[in-house]
Tab-separated table of N, CA and C in Angstrom:
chain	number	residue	atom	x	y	z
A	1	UNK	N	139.231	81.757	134.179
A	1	UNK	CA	138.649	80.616	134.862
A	1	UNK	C	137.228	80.968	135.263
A	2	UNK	N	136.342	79.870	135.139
A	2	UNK	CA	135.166	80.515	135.480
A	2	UNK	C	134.449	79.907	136.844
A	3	UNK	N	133.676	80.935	137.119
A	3	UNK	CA	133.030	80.433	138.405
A	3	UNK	C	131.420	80.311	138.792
A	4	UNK	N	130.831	78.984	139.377
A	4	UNK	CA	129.316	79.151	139.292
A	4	UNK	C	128.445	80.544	139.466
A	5	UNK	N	127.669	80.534	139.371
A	5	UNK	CA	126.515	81.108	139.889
A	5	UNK	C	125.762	80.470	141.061
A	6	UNK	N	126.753	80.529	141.824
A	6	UNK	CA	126.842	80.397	143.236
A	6	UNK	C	126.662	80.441	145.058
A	7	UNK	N	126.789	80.560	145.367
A	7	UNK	CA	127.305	81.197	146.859
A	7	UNK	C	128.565	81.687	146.902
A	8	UNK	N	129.409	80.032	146.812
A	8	UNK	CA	130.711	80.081	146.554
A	8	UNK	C	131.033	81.060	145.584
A	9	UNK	N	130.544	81.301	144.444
A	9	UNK	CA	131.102	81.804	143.178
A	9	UNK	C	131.260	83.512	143.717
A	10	UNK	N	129.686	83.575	144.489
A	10	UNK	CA	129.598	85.236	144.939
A	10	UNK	C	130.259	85.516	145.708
A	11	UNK	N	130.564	84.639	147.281
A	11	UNK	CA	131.659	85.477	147.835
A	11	UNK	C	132.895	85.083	147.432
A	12	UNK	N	133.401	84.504	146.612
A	12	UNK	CA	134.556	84.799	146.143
A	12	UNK	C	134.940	86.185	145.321
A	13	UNK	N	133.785	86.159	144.542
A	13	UNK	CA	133.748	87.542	144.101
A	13	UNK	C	133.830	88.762	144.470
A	14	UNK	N	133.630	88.805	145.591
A	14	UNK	CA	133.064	89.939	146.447
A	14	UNK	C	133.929	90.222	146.798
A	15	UNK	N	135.245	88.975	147.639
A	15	UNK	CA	136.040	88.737	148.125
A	15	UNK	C	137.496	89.434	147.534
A	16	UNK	N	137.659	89.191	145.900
A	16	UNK	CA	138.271	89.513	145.244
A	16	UNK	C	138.080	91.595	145.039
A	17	UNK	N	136.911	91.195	144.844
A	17	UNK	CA	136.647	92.931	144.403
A	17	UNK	C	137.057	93.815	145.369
A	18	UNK	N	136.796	92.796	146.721
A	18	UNK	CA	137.245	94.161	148.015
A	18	UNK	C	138.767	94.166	148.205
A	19	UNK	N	139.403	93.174	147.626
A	19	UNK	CA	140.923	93.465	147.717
A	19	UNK	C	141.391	94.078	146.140
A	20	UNK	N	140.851	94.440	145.546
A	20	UNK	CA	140.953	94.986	144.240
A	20	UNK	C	141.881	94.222	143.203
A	21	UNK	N	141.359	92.783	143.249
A	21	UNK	CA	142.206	91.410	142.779
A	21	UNK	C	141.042	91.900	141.226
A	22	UNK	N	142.107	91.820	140.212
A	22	UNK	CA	141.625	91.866	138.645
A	22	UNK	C	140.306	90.710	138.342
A	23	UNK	N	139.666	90.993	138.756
A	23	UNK	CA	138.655	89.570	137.761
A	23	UNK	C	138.174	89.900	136.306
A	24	UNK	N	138.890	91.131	135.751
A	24	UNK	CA	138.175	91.017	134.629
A	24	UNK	C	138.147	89.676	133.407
A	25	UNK	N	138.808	88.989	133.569
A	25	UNK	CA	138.407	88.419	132.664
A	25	UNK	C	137.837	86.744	133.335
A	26	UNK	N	137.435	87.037	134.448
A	26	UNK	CA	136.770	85.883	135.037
A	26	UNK	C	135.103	85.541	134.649
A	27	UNK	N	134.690	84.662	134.756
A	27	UNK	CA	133.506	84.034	133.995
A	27	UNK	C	132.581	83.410	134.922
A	28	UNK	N	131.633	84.267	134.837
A	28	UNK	CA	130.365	83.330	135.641
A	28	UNK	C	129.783	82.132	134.735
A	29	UNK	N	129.540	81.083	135.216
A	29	UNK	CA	128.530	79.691	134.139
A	29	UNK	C	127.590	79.040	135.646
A	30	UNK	N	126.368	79.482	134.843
A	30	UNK	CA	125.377	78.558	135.500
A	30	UNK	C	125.083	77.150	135.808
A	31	UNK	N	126.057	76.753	134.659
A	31	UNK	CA	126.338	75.253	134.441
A	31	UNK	C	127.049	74.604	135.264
A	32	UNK	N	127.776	75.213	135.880
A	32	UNK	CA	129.003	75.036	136.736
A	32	UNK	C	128.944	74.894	138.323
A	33	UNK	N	129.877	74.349	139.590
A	33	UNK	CA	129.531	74.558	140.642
A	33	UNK	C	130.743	75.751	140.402
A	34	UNK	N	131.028	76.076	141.795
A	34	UNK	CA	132.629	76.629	141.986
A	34	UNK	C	132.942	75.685	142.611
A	35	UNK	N	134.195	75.542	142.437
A	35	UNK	CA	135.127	74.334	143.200
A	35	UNK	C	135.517	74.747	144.660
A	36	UNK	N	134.946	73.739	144.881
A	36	UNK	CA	135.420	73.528	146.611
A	36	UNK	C	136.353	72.498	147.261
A	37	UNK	N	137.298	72.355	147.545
A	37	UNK	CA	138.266	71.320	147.658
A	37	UNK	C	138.394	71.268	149.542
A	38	UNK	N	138.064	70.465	149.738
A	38	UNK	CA	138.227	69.651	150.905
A	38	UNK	C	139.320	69.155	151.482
A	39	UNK	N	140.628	69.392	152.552
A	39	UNK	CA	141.920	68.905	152.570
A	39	UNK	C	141.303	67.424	153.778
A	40	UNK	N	141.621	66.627	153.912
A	40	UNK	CA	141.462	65.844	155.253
A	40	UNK	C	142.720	65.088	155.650
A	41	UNK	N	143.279	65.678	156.722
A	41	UNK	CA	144.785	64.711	157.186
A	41	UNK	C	144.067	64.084	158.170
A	42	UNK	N	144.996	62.495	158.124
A	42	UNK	CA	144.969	61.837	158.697
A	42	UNK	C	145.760	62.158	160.520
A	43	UNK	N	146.215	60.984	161.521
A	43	UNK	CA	146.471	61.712	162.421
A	43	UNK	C	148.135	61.171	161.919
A	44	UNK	N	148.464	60.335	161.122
A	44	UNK	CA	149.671	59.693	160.423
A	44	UNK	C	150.199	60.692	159.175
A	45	UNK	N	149.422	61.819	159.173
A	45	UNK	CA	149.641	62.752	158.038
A	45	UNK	C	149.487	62.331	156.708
A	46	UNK	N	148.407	61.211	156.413
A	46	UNK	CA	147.804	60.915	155.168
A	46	UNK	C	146.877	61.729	154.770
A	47	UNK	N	147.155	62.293	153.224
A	47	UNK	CA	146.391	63.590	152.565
A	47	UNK	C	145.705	63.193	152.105
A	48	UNK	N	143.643	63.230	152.054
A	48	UNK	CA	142.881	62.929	150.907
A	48	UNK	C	141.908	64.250	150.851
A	49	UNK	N	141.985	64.413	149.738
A	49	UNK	CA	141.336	65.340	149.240
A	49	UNK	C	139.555	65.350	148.695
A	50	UNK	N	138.597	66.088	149.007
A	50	UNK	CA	137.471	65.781	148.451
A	50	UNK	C	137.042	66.915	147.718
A	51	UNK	N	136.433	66.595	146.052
A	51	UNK	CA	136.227	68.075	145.510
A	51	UNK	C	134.822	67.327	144.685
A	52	UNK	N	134.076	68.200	144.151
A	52	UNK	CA	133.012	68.349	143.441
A	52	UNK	C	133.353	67.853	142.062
A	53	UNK	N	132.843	66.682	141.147
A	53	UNK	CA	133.646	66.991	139.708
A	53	UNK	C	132.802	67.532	138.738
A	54	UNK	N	131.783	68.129	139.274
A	54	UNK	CA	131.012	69.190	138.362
A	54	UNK	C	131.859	70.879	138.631
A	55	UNK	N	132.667	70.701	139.656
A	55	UNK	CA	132.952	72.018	139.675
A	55	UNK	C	134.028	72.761	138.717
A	56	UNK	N	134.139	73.981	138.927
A	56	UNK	CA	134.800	74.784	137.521
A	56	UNK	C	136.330	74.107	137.825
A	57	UNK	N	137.034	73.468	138.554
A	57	UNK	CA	138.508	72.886	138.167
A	57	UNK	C	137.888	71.750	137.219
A	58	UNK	N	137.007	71.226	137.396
A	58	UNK	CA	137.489	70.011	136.659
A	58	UNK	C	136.188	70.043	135.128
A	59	UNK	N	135.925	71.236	134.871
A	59	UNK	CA	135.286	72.004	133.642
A	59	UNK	C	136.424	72.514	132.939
A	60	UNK	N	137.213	73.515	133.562
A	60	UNK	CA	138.029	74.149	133.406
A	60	UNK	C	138.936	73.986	132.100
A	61	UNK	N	138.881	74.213	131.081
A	61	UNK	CA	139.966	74.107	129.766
A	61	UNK	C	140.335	75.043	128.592
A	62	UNK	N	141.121	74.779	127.963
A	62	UNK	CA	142.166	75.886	126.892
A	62	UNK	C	141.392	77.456	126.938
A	63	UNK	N	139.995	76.914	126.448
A	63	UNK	CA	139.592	78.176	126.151
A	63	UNK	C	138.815	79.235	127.380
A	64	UNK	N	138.950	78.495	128.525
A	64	UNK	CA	138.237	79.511	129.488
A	64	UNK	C	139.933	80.336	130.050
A	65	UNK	N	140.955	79.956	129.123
A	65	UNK	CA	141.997	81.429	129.533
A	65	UNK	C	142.255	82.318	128.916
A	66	UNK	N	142.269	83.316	129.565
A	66	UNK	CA	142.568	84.532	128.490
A	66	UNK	C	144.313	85.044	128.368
A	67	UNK	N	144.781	84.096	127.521
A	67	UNK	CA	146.265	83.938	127.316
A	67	UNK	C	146.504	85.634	127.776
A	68	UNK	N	146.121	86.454	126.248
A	68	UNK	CA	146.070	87.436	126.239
A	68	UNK	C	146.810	88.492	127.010
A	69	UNK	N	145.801	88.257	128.398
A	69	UNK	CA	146.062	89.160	129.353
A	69	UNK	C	147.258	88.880	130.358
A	70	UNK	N	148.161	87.400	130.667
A	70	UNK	CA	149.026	87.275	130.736
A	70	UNK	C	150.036	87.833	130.846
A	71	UNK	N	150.505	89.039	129.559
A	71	UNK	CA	151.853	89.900	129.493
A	71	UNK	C	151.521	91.050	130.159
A	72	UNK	N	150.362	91.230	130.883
A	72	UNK	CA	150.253	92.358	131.539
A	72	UNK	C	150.000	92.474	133.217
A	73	UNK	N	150.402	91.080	133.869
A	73	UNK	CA	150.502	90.952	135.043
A	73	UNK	C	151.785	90.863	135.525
A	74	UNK	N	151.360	91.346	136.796
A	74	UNK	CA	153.288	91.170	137.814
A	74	UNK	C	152.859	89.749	138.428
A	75	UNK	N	151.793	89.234	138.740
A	75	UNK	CA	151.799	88.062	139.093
A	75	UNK	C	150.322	86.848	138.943
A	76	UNK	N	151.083	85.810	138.252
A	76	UNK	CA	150.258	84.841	138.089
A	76	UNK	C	150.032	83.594	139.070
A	77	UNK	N	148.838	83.024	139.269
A	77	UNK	CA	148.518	82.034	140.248
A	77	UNK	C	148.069	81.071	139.320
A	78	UNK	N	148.865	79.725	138.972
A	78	UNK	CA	147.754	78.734	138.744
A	78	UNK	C	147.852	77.483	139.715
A	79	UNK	N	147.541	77.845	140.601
A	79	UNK	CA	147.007	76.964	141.483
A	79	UNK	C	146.180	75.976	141.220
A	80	UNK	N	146.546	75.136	141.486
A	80	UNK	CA	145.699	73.132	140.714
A	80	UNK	C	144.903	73.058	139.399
A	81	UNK	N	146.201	74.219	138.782
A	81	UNK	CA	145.649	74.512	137.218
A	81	UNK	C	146.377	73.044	137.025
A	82	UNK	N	147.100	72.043	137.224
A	82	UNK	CA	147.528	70.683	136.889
A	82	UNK	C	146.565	69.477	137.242
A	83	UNK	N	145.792	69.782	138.309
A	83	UNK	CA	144.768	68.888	138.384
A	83	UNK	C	143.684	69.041	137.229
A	84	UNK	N	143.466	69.714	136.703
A	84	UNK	CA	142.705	70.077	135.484
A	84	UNK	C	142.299	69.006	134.622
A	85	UNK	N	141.491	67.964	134.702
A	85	UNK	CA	141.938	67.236	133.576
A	85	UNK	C	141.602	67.373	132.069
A	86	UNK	N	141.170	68.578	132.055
A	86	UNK	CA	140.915	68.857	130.502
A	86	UNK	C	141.641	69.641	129.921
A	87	UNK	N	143.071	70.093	131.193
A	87	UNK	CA	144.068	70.941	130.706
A	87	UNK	C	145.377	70.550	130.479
A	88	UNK	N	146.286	70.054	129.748
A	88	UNK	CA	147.716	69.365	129.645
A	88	UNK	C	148.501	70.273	129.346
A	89	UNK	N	149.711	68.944	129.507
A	89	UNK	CA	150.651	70.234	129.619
A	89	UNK	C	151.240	70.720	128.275
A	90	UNK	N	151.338	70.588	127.371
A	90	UNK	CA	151.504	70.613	126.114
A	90	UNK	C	150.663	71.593	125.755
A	91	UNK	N	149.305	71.869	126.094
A	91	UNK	CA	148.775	73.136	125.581
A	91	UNK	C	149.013	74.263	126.648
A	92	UNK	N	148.977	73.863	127.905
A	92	UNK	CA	149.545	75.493	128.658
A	92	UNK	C	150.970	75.710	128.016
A	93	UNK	N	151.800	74.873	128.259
A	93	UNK	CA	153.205	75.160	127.099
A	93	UNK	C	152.994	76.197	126.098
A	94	UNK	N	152.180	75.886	125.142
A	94	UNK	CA	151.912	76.355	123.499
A	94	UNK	C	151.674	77.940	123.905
A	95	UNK	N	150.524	77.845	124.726
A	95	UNK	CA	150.004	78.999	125.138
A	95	UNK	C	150.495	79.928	126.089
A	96	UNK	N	151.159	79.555	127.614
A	96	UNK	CA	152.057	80.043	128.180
A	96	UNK	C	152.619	80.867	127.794
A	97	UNK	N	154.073	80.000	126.915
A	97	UNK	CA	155.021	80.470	126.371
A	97	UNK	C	154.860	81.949	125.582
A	98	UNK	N	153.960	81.923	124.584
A	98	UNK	CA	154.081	83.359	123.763
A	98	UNK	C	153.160	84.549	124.296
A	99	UNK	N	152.240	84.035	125.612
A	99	UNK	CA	151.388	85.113	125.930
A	99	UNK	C	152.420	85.719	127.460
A	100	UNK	N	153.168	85.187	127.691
A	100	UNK	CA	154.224	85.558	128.539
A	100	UNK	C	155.532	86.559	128.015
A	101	UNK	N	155.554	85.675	126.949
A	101	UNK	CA	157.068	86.652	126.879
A	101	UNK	C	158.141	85.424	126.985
A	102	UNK	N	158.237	85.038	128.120
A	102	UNK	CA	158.737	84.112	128.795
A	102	UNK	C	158.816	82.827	128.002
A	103	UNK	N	159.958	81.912	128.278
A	103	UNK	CA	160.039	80.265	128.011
A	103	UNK	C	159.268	80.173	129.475
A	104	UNK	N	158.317	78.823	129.272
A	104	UNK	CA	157.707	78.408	130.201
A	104	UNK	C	157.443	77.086	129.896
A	105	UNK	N	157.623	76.328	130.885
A	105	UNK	CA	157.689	74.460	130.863
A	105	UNK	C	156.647	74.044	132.041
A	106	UNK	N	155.673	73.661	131.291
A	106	UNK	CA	154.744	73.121	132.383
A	106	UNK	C	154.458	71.328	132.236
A	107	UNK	N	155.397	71.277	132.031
A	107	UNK	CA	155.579	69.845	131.989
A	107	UNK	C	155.162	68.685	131.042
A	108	UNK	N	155.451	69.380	129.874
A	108	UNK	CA	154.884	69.165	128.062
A	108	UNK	C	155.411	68.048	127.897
A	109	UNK	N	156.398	67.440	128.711
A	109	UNK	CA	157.578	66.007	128.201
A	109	UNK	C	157.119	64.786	128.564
């Protein structure tokens, strides 16, 4: 997944490196913001969300993953890898599945 050339992008980075979280195969793009997502509840507990749509979730697609590296983690995060809209589920399926090991259903149906 990639991340601007930033603020955001740097201390996330930084952030990651000092907990010795893998970024190798993470991606800086100048082109890009980093995504910032905004939660706002209501006082009725209505959820709206505010995000950037230049930022890297909603850039984000097939080829900025590195399937690859997949079979060599104890743990994966894709966190609002479904909000994605350039990512479906039919291709994390395709791809998932054999860079895992694993049957994996991300909601291809």
């Amino acid at each position: 997944s990639p991340v601007g050339e930033d603020a955001a992008g740097y201390l996330l980075l930084d952030h990651w490196r000092k907990e010795n979280i893998d970024i190798q195969s993470l991606k800086q793009d100048a082109d890009i913001d980093t995504s910032i997502n905004v939660g706002l509840v209501t006082d009725d507990g209505e959820r709206t969300f505010v995000t950037n749509r230049n930022g890297c979730l909603w850039k984000l697609n097939i080829n900025d993953v590195d399937f690859d590296r997949f079979s060599q983690v104890r743990l994966l995060s894709l966190a609002s890898i479904f909000n994605s809209p350039l990512l479906d589920g039919r291709g994390l399926t395709a791809n998932l599945t054999p860079a895992t090991g694993r049957s994996v259903d991300c909601g291809a149906g």
